[in-house]
């Protein structure tokens, strides 16, 4: 069992950022270390909380159970067969 504080949550965030930007998790870590990845917790125009990530001209918003990329269809937790019990509506 991992004892480091917030390890699971940070690991999940790194994975979500990698998926949102369509890059590897190692690339996410490298971008964070180089300062070339921006992350901001925002509230969208519909009042929903999300994390907006930007890197190399790409922008995506990560919501609980969904990822929205600029000029693309939303990728929801249903695509990952979440199994229900989350806030994605299953």
Short mmCIF file of N, CA and C in Angstrom, two decimals:
data_model
loop_
_atom_site.label_atom_id
_atom_site.label_comp_id
_atom_site.label_asym_id
_atom_site.label_seq_id
_atom_site.Cartn_x
_atom_site.Cartn_y
_atom_site.Cartn_z
N UNK A 1 0.85 -1.19 0.00
CA UNK A 1 0.00 0.00 0.00
C UNK A 1 0.88 1.24 0.00
N UNK A 2 0.51 2.20 -0.82
CA UNK A 2 1.28 3.44 -0.95
C UNK A 2 0.95 4.37 0.21
N UNK A 3 1.97 4.88 0.89
CA UNK A 3 1.76 5.73 2.06
C UNK A 3 1.97 7.21 1.78
N UNK A 4 2.47 7.55 0.60
CA UNK A 4 2.70 8.96 0.31
C UNK A 4 1.37 9.69 0.20
N UNK A 5 1.33 10.89 0.74
CA UNK A 5 0.11 11.67 0.76
C UNK A 5 -0.34 12.04 -0.66
N UNK A 6 -1.60 11.83 -0.96
CA UNK A 6 -2.22 12.18 -2.22
C UNK A 6 -1.63 11.45 -3.43
N UNK A 7 -0.91 10.36 -3.22
CA UNK A 7 -0.28 9.64 -4.32
C UNK A 7 -1.30 9.17 -5.34
N UNK A 8 -2.36 8.55 -4.90
CA UNK A 8 -3.39 8.03 -5.82
C UNK A 8 -4.05 9.15 -6.60
N UNK A 9 -4.35 10.25 -5.93
CA UNK A 9 -5.01 11.37 -6.58
C UNK A 9 -4.11 12.01 -7.63
N UNK A 10 -2.83 12.20 -7.29
CA UNK A 10 -1.88 12.80 -8.23
C UNK A 10 -1.65 11.86 -9.41
N UNK A 11 -1.54 10.57 -9.14
CA UNK A 11 -1.37 9.59 -10.20
C UNK A 11 -2.57 9.61 -11.14
N UNK A 12 -3.77 9.71 -10.60
CA UNK A 12 -4.98 9.78 -11.43
C UNK A 12 -4.99 11.06 -12.26
N UNK A 13 -4.57 12.18 -11.68
CA UNK A 13 -4.52 13.44 -12.42
C UNK A 13 -3.52 13.37 -13.56
N UNK A 14 -2.34 12.83 -13.30
CA UNK A 14 -1.33 12.68 -14.36
C UNK A 14 -1.88 11.82 -15.49
N UNK A 15 -2.55 10.72 -15.14
CA UNK A 15 -3.16 9.86 -16.15
C UNK A 15 -4.23 10.57 -16.96
N UNK A 16 -5.05 11.37 -16.29
CA UNK A 16 -6.11 12.11 -16.98
C UNK A 16 -5.52 13.17 -17.91
N UNK A 17 -4.47 13.85 -17.45
CA UNK A 17 -3.81 14.86 -18.29
C UNK A 17 -3.20 14.19 -19.52
N UNK A 18 -2.56 13.05 -19.33
CA UNK A 18 -1.97 12.32 -20.45
C UNK A 18 -3.04 11.94 -21.47
N UNK A 19 -4.16 11.46 -20.99
CA UNK A 19 -5.26 11.07 -21.88
C UNK A 19 -5.84 12.30 -22.58
N UNK A 20 -6.01 13.38 -21.83
CA UNK A 20 -6.60 14.59 -22.40
C UNK A 20 -5.72 15.18 -23.50
N UNK A 21 -4.42 15.15 -23.31
CA UNK A 21 -3.51 15.72 -24.29
C UNK A 21 -2.99 14.70 -25.28
N UNK A 22 -3.42 13.44 -25.11
CA UNK A 22 -3.01 12.34 -25.98
C UNK A 22 -1.49 12.20 -26.04
N UNK A 23 -0.87 12.19 -24.85
CA UNK A 23 0.57 11.98 -24.71
C UNK A 23 0.79 10.96 -23.60
N UNK A 24 2.01 10.50 -23.45
CA UNK A 24 2.32 9.54 -22.40
C UNK A 24 2.45 10.19 -21.03
N UNK A 25 2.28 9.38 -19.99
CA UNK A 25 2.40 9.90 -18.63
C UNK A 25 3.79 10.45 -18.35
N UNK A 26 4.82 9.81 -18.92
CA UNK A 26 6.19 10.31 -18.78
C UNK A 26 6.35 11.69 -19.39
N UNK A 27 5.67 11.92 -20.51
CA UNK A 27 5.71 13.23 -21.15
C UNK A 27 5.02 14.29 -20.29
N UNK A 28 3.95 13.89 -19.60
CA UNK A 28 3.26 14.81 -18.69
C UNK A 28 4.22 15.23 -17.57
N UNK A 29 4.88 14.25 -16.97
CA UNK A 29 5.82 14.54 -15.87
C UNK A 29 6.93 15.46 -16.38
N UNK A 30 7.49 15.15 -17.55
CA UNK A 30 8.56 15.98 -18.11
C UNK A 30 8.07 17.41 -18.37
N UNK A 31 6.86 17.56 -18.91
CA UNK A 31 6.30 18.88 -19.18
C UNK A 31 6.09 19.67 -17.89
N UNK A 32 5.65 18.99 -16.83
CA UNK A 32 5.50 19.65 -15.53
C UNK A 32 6.85 20.13 -15.03
N UNK A 33 7.85 19.25 -15.10
CA UNK A 33 9.20 19.61 -14.63
C UNK A 33 9.80 20.76 -15.44
N UNK A 34 9.51 20.81 -16.74
CA UNK A 34 10.05 21.86 -17.61
C UNK A 34 9.23 23.15 -17.56
N UNK A 35 8.07 23.09 -16.92
CA UNK A 35 7.21 24.26 -16.83
C UNK A 35 6.44 24.55 -18.10
N UNK A 36 6.31 23.57 -18.98
CA UNK A 36 5.62 23.79 -20.25
C UNK A 36 4.17 23.27 -20.23
N UNK A 37 3.70 22.84 -19.09
CA UNK A 37 2.33 22.36 -18.94
C UNK A 37 1.62 23.27 -17.95
N UNK A 38 0.50 23.82 -18.39
CA UNK A 38 -0.29 24.67 -17.52
C UNK A 38 -1.52 23.91 -17.03
N UNK A 39 -1.81 24.04 -15.75
CA UNK A 39 -3.02 23.44 -15.18
C UNK A 39 -3.68 24.49 -14.30
N UNK A 40 -4.99 24.62 -14.48
CA UNK A 40 -5.74 25.59 -13.69
C UNK A 40 -7.09 24.99 -13.33
N UNK A 41 -7.46 25.10 -12.07
CA UNK A 41 -8.78 24.68 -11.63
C UNK A 41 -9.73 25.84 -11.92
N UNK A 42 -10.76 25.55 -12.73
CA UNK A 42 -11.69 26.60 -13.12
C UNK A 42 -13.13 26.13 -12.93
N UNK A 43 -14.05 27.07 -13.06
CA UNK A 43 -15.47 26.79 -13.14
C UNK A 43 -15.91 27.25 -14.51
N UNK A 44 -16.50 26.34 -15.31
CA UNK A 44 -16.88 26.70 -16.67
C UNK A 44 -18.12 27.59 -16.68
N UNK A 45 -18.57 27.97 -17.86
CA UNK A 45 -19.70 28.88 -17.99
C UNK A 45 -21.03 28.27 -17.56
N UNK A 46 -21.04 26.95 -17.33
CA UNK A 46 -22.24 26.28 -16.82
C UNK A 46 -22.13 25.98 -15.33
N UNK A 47 -21.08 26.49 -14.68
CA UNK A 47 -20.92 26.32 -13.24
C UNK A 47 -20.29 25.01 -12.81
N UNK A 48 -19.74 24.25 -13.76
CA UNK A 48 -19.11 22.96 -13.43
C UNK A 48 -17.62 23.15 -13.19
N UNK A 49 -17.10 22.49 -12.17
CA UNK A 49 -15.68 22.55 -11.86
C UNK A 49 -14.89 21.62 -12.77
N UNK A 50 -13.71 22.06 -13.18
CA UNK A 50 -12.84 21.22 -14.00
C UNK A 50 -11.41 21.70 -13.87
N UNK A 51 -10.50 20.92 -14.43
CA UNK A 51 -9.09 21.31 -14.52
C UNK A 51 -8.83 21.57 -16.00
N UNK A 52 -8.38 22.78 -16.32
CA UNK A 52 -8.03 23.11 -17.69
C UNK A 52 -6.53 22.95 -17.84
N UNK A 53 -6.12 22.15 -18.82
CA UNK A 53 -4.69 21.90 -19.06
C UNK A 53 -4.32 22.45 -20.43
N UNK A 54 -3.13 23.03 -20.51
CA UNK A 54 -2.61 23.53 -21.77
C UNK A 54 -1.16 23.09 -21.92
N UNK A 55 -0.81 22.72 -23.15
CA UNK A 55 0.56 22.33 -23.46
C UNK A 55 0.76 22.41 -24.96
N UNK A 56 1.79 23.11 -25.38
CA UNK A 56 2.16 23.19 -26.79
C UNK A 56 0.98 23.54 -27.69
N UNK A 57 0.19 24.52 -27.29
CA UNK A 57 -0.93 24.97 -28.09
C UNK A 57 -2.19 24.14 -27.98
N UNK A 58 -2.15 23.05 -27.23
CA UNK A 58 -3.33 22.20 -27.04
C UNK A 58 -3.98 22.55 -25.71
N UNK A 59 -5.30 22.52 -25.70
CA UNK A 59 -6.06 22.80 -24.48
C UNK A 59 -7.13 21.74 -24.31
N UNK A 60 -7.30 21.30 -23.07
CA UNK A 60 -8.36 20.35 -22.75
C UNK A 60 -8.89 20.65 -21.36
N UNK A 61 -10.12 20.29 -21.14
CA UNK A 61 -10.73 20.42 -19.81
C UNK A 61 -11.05 19.03 -19.30
N UNK A 62 -10.64 18.78 -18.07
CA UNK A 62 -10.86 17.49 -17.43
C UNK A 62 -11.93 17.67 -16.35
N UNK A 63 -13.06 16.99 -16.56
CA UNK A 63 -14.16 16.99 -15.61
C UNK A 63 -14.20 15.64 -14.92
N UNK A 64 -14.91 15.54 -13.83
CA UNK A 64 -15.13 14.25 -13.20
C UNK A 64 -15.89 13.38 -14.17
N UNK A 65 -15.23 12.39 -14.75
CA UNK A 65 -15.89 11.47 -15.66
C UNK A 65 -15.89 11.87 -17.12
N UNK A 66 -15.26 12.99 -17.50
CA UNK A 66 -15.26 13.40 -18.90
C UNK A 66 -14.06 14.27 -19.22
N UNK A 67 -13.64 14.22 -20.49
CA UNK A 67 -12.56 15.06 -21.00
C UNK A 67 -13.10 15.78 -22.23
N UNK A 68 -12.92 17.10 -22.30
CA UNK A 68 -13.31 17.88 -23.46
C UNK A 68 -12.06 18.49 -24.06
N UNK A 69 -11.84 18.21 -25.33
CA UNK A 69 -10.74 18.82 -26.07
C UNK A 69 -11.32 19.88 -26.99
N UNK A 70 -10.56 20.92 -27.25
CA UNK A 70 -11.02 21.95 -28.18
C UNK A 70 -11.30 21.31 -29.53
N UNK A 71 -12.45 21.62 -30.11
CA UNK A 71 -12.84 21.12 -31.44
C UNK A 71 -12.97 19.60 -31.51
N UNK A 72 -13.40 18.96 -30.43
CA UNK A 72 -13.63 17.51 -30.49
C UNK A 72 -14.85 17.16 -29.67
N UNK A 73 -15.31 15.96 -29.85
CA UNK A 73 -16.43 15.45 -29.08
C UNK A 73 -15.96 15.10 -27.67
N UNK A 74 -16.81 15.21 -26.67
CA UNK A 74 -16.41 14.85 -25.31
C UNK A 74 -16.10 13.36 -25.20
N UNK A 75 -15.11 13.05 -24.41
CA UNK A 75 -14.76 11.67 -24.11
C UNK A 75 -15.22 11.41 -22.69
N UNK A 76 -16.26 10.63 -22.53
CA UNK A 76 -16.86 10.45 -21.21
C UNK A 76 -16.40 9.15 -20.57
N UNK A 77 -16.71 9.05 -19.29
CA UNK A 77 -16.37 7.83 -18.55
C UNK A 77 -17.09 6.63 -19.14
N UNK A 78 -18.19 6.85 -19.83
CA UNK A 78 -18.91 5.74 -20.47
C UNK A 78 -18.01 5.04 -21.48
N UNK A 79 -17.09 5.82 -22.10
CA UNK A 79 -16.15 5.23 -23.05
C UNK A 79 -15.21 4.26 -22.35
N UNK A 80 -15.00 4.47 -21.06
CA UNK A 80 -14.09 3.63 -20.28
C UNK A 80 -14.85 2.58 -19.47
N UNK A 81 -16.17 2.48 -19.65
CA UNK A 81 -17.00 1.55 -18.91
C UNK A 81 -16.77 1.73 -17.41
N UNK A 82 -17.16 2.89 -16.89
CA UNK A 82 -16.89 3.24 -15.50
C UNK A 82 -17.57 2.31 -14.51
N UNK A 83 -18.64 1.66 -14.89
CA UNK A 83 -19.30 0.72 -14.00
C UNK A 83 -20.31 1.36 -13.06
N UNK A 84 -20.49 2.65 -13.15
CA UNK A 84 -21.48 3.34 -12.34
C UNK A 84 -20.95 3.79 -10.99
N UNK A 85 -21.74 4.57 -10.30
CA UNK A 85 -21.37 5.06 -8.98
C UNK A 85 -20.57 6.34 -9.00
N UNK A 86 -20.25 6.87 -10.18
CA UNK A 86 -19.50 8.12 -10.25
C UNK A 86 -20.46 9.26 -10.63
N UNK A 87 -19.91 10.43 -10.82
CA UNK A 87 -20.75 11.57 -11.15
C UNK A 87 -20.95 11.75 -12.65
N UNK A 88 -20.57 10.75 -13.45
CA UNK A 88 -20.71 10.90 -14.91
C UNK A 88 -22.12 10.58 -15.38
N UNK A 89 -23.01 10.21 -14.49
CA UNK A 89 -24.40 10.00 -14.86
C UNK A 89 -24.81 8.55 -15.01
N UNK A 90 -23.95 7.61 -14.73
CA UNK A 90 -24.30 6.19 -14.85
C UNK A 90 -24.98 5.69 -13.60
#
